[in-house]
PDB file of C-alpha atoms in Angstrom:
ATOM      1  CA  UNK X   1     -44.932   5.778   1.539  1.00 40.00           C
ATOM      2  CA  UNK X   2     -48.627   6.012   2.466  1.00 41.00           C
ATOM      3  CA  UNK X   3     -48.846   9.580   3.807  1.00 44.00           C
ATOM      4  CA  UNK X   4     -50.153  12.025   1.199  1.00 45.00           C
ATOM      5  CA  UNK X   5     -48.037  14.891   2.450  1.00 49.00           C
ATOM      6  CA  UNK X   6     -45.313  15.441   5.005  1.00 49.00           C
ATOM      7  CA  UNK X   7     -43.646  18.669   6.059  1.00 49.00           C
ATOM      8  CA  UNK X   8     -40.104  18.497   7.369  1.00 48.00           C
ATOM      9  CA  UNK X   9     -37.678  21.160   8.463  1.00 48.00           C
ATOM     10  CA  UNK X  10     -34.525  21.290  10.552  1.00 45.00           C
ATOM     11  CA  UNK X  11     -34.441  22.731  14.063  1.00 43.00           C
ATOM     12  CA  UNK X  12     -35.512  26.380  13.962  1.00 45.00           C
ATOM     13  CA  UNK X  13     -32.805  28.988  14.524  1.00 47.00           C
ATOM     14  CA  UNK X  14     -33.833  32.143  16.299  1.00 51.00           C
ATOM     15  CA  UNK X  15     -37.474  31.074  16.182  1.00 49.00           C
ATOM     16  CA  UNK X  16     -37.577  30.712  12.387  1.00 53.00           C
ATOM     17  CA  UNK X  17     -36.983  27.571  10.353  1.00 56.00           C
ATOM     18  CA  UNK X  18     -34.141  28.300   7.901  1.00 61.00           C
ATOM     19  CA  UNK X  19     -35.568  25.839   5.376  1.00 56.00           C
ATOM     20  CA  UNK X  20     -38.638  23.803   4.516  1.00 60.00           C
ATOM     21  CA  UNK X  21     -39.550  20.750   2.494  1.00 59.00           C
ATOM     22  CA  UNK X  22     -42.867  19.188   1.562  1.00 62.00           C
ATOM     23  CA  UNK X  23     -42.888  15.565   0.473  1.00 62.00           C
ATOM     24  CA  UNK X  24     -45.792  13.601  -0.952  1.00 59.00           C
ATOM     25  CA  UNK X  25     -46.690  10.307  -2.554  1.00 58.00           C
ATOM     26  CA  UNK X  26     -49.059  10.951  -5.475  1.00 57.00           C
ATOM     27  CA  UNK X  27     -51.060   7.706  -5.739  1.00 70.00           C
ATOM     28  CA  UNK X  28     -51.120   4.058  -4.635  1.00 74.00           C
ATOM     29  CA  UNK X  29     -49.875   2.922  -8.070  1.00 79.00           C
ATOM     30  CA  UNK X  30     -46.511   4.498  -7.429  1.00 76.00           C
ATOM     31  CA  UNK X  31     -46.511   4.548  -3.681  1.00 79.00           C
ATOM     32  CA  UNK X  32     -42.836   3.541  -3.827  1.00 87.00           C
ATOM     33  CA  UNK X  33     -41.993   7.065  -5.067  1.00 87.00           C
ATOM     34  CA  UNK X  34     -41.758  10.077  -2.780  1.00 87.00           C
ATOM     35  CA  UNK X  35     -41.783  13.500  -4.444  1.00 86.00           C
ATOM     36  CA  UNK X  36     -39.981  16.394  -2.808  1.00 87.00           C
ATOM     37  CA  UNK X  37     -41.828  19.650  -3.441  1.00 83.00           C
ATOM     38  CA  UNK X  38     -41.774  23.106  -1.935  1.00 77.00           C
ATOM     39  CA  UNK X  39     -38.092  22.896  -1.019  1.00 81.00           C
ATOM     40  CA  UNK X  40     -36.490  26.135   0.052  1.00 83.00           C
ATOM     41  CA  UNK X  41     -33.718  27.579   2.204  1.00 86.00           C
ATOM     42  CA  UNK X  42     -33.831  31.169   3.414  1.00 87.00           C
ATOM     43  CA  UNK X  43     -31.126  33.323   1.795  1.00 88.00           C
ATOM     44  CA  UNK X  44     -29.418  33.997   5.149  1.00 88.00           C
ATOM     45  CA  UNK X  45     -29.026  30.230   5.673  1.00 86.00           C
ATOM     46  CA  UNK X  46     -27.829  29.307   2.184  1.00 87.00           C
ATOM     47  CA  UNK X  47     -24.342  27.867   1.629  1.00 89.00           C
ATOM     48  CA  UNK X  48     -24.110  26.788   5.273  1.00 90.00           C
ATOM     49  CA  UNK X  49     -25.049  23.121   4.880  1.00 90.00           C
ATOM     50  CA  UNK X  50     -28.713  23.637   5.780  1.00 90.00           C
ATOM     51  CA  UNK X  51     -29.964  22.461   2.374  1.00 90.00           C
ATOM     52  CA  UNK X  52     -27.800  19.350   2.395  1.00 92.00           C
ATOM     53  CA  UNK X  53     -28.892  18.510   5.955  1.00 91.00           C
ATOM     54  CA  UNK X  54     -32.534  18.940   4.940  1.00 89.00           C
ATOM     55  CA  UNK X  55     -32.169  16.723   1.858  1.00 92.00           C
ATOM     56  CA  UNK X  56     -30.292  14.040   3.815  1.00 92.00           C
ATOM     57  CA  UNK X  57     -32.924  14.123   6.577  1.00 89.00           C
ATOM     58  CA  UNK X  58     -35.698  13.844   4.011  1.00 88.00           C
ATOM     59  CA  UNK X  59     -33.936  10.876   2.379  1.00 92.00           C
ATOM     60  CA  UNK X  60     -33.873   9.189   5.789  1.00 91.00           C
ATOM     61  CA  UNK X  61     -37.609   9.871   6.122  1.00 86.00           C
ATOM     62  CA  UNK X  62     -38.174   8.412   2.648  1.00 88.00           C
ATOM     63  CA  UNK X  63     -36.266   5.243   3.626  1.00 91.00           C
ATOM     64  CA  UNK X  64     -38.282   4.929   6.836  1.00 90.00           C
ATOM     65  CA  UNK X  65     -41.507   5.256   4.841  1.00 86.00           C
ATOM     66  CA  UNK X  66     -40.468   2.479   2.475  1.00 89.00           C
ATOM     67  CA  UNK X  67     -39.875   4.670  -0.579  1.00 90.00           C
ATOM     68  CA  UNK X  68     -37.575   3.210  -3.208  1.00 93.00           C
ATOM     69  CA  UNK X  69     -37.266   6.365  -5.304  1.00 93.00           C
ATOM     70  CA  UNK X  70     -37.318  10.100  -4.588  1.00 92.00           C
ATOM     71  CA  UNK X  71     -38.068  12.704  -7.273  1.00 93.00           C
ATOM     72  CA  UNK X  72     -37.971  16.488  -7.440  1.00 94.00           C
ATOM     73  CA  UNK X  73     -38.036  19.353  -9.925  1.00 95.00           C
ATOM     74  CA  UNK X  74     -35.653  22.306  -9.948  1.00 96.00           C
ATOM     75  CA  UNK X  75     -35.599  25.413 -12.116  1.00 97.00           C
ATOM     76  CA  UNK X  76     -33.006  25.026 -14.847  1.00 97.00           C
ATOM     77  CA  UNK X  77     -31.204  28.258 -14.029  1.00 96.00           C
ATOM     78  CA  UNK X  78     -30.779  27.347 -10.340  1.00 95.00           C
ATOM     79  CA  UNK X  79     -27.270  25.914 -10.619  1.00 95.00           C
ATOM     80  CA  UNK X  80     -26.601  25.948  -6.863  1.00 93.00           C
ATOM     81  CA  UNK X  81     -29.658  23.798  -6.145  1.00 93.00           C
ATOM     82  CA  UNK X  82     -28.865  21.408  -8.988  1.00 96.00           C
ATOM     83  CA  UNK X  83     -25.316  20.940  -7.672  1.00 96.00           C
ATOM     84  CA  UNK X  84     -26.684  20.312  -4.165  1.00 95.00           C
ATOM     85  CA  UNK X  85     -29.043  17.615  -5.454  1.00 96.00           C
ATOM     86  CA  UNK X  86     -26.254  16.029  -7.507  1.00 98.00           C
ATOM     87  CA  UNK X  87     -24.011  15.937  -4.405  1.00 96.00           C
ATOM     88  CA  UNK X  88     -26.878  14.159  -2.638  1.00 96.00           C
ATOM     89  CA  UNK X  89     -27.027  11.491  -5.355  1.00 97.00           C
ATOM     90  CA  UNK X  90     -29.781  12.843  -7.634  1.00 98.00           C
ATOM     91  CA  UNK X  91     -29.493  12.691 -11.418  1.00 98.00           C
ATOM     92  CA  UNK X  92     -31.448  14.344 -14.243  1.00 98.00           C
ATOM     93  CA  UNK X  93     -34.280  12.209 -15.619  1.00 98.00           C
ATOM     94  CA  UNK X  94     -35.856  14.796 -17.896  1.00 98.00           C
ATOM     95  CA  UNK X  95     -36.314  18.440 -18.788  1.00 98.00           C
ATOM     96  CA  UNK X  96     -39.570  20.303 -19.400  1.00 98.00           C
ATOM     97  CA  UNK X  97     -38.437  23.017 -21.810  1.00 98.00           C
ATOM     98  CA  UNK X  98     -39.729  26.554 -21.206  1.00 98.00           C
ATOM     99  CA  UNK X  99     -42.063  25.315 -18.472  1.00 97.00           C
ATOM    100  CA  UNK X 100     -42.031  28.731 -16.804  1.00 97.00           C
ATOM    101  CA  UNK X 101     -41.667  32.346 -17.872  1.00 98.00           C
ATOM    102  CA  UNK X 102     -39.793  34.341 -15.242  1.00 97.00           C
ATOM    103  CA  UNK X 103     -39.051  38.023 -15.755  1.00 97.00           C
ATOM    104  CA  UNK X 104     -39.882  37.602 -19.443  1.00 98.00           C
ATOM    105  CA  UNK X 105     -37.498  34.671 -20.012  1.00 98.00           C
ATOM    106  CA  UNK X 106     -38.309  31.010 -20.620  1.00 98.00           C
ATOM    107  CA  UNK X 107     -37.047  28.749 -17.832  1.00 98.00           C
ATOM    108  CA  UNK X 108     -36.795  24.957 -17.965  1.00 98.00           C
ATOM    109  CA  UNK X 109     -38.004  22.659 -15.195  1.00 97.00           C
ATOM    110  CA  UNK X 110     -35.391  19.947 -14.596  1.00 98.00           C
ATOM    111  CA  UNK X 111     -36.742  16.651 -13.268  1.00 98.00           C
ATOM    112  CA  UNK X 112     -34.301  14.817 -11.001  1.00 98.00           C
ATOM    113  CA  UNK X 113     -34.451  11.509  -9.139  1.00 97.00           C
ATOM    114  CA  UNK X 114     -32.533   9.306  -6.765  1.00 97.00           C
ATOM    115  CA  UNK X 115     -33.041   5.645  -5.981  1.00 97.00           C
ATOM    116  CA  UNK X 116     -32.970   4.788  -2.276  1.00 93.00           C
ATOM    117  CA  UNK X 117     -30.364   2.194  -1.285  1.00 80.00           C
TER     118      UNK X 117
END
């Protein structure tokens, strides 16, 4: 994977990128793993295929970089994002219970992964 951090986004629409993704490889000992972080799609671009296109493009980048596994974390209450990742082949590997407190409520962090073919 070798690059510590990579930013990727689809072609901007109207001068603004509708989504963003930061990917990084944490250390040489698991250089075969690429972690997706900072993933987001602007509300106006949600449910239009932008997120899926971004994930699929990032998976292509991961393959090109030699990654064998891609990981990410998603807030437990974000069902739409979890379904997107599952459609893209990710599965749950673990849950960090009450990792965040948002608006006074405990929120889990769901750890997901996908092996690259």
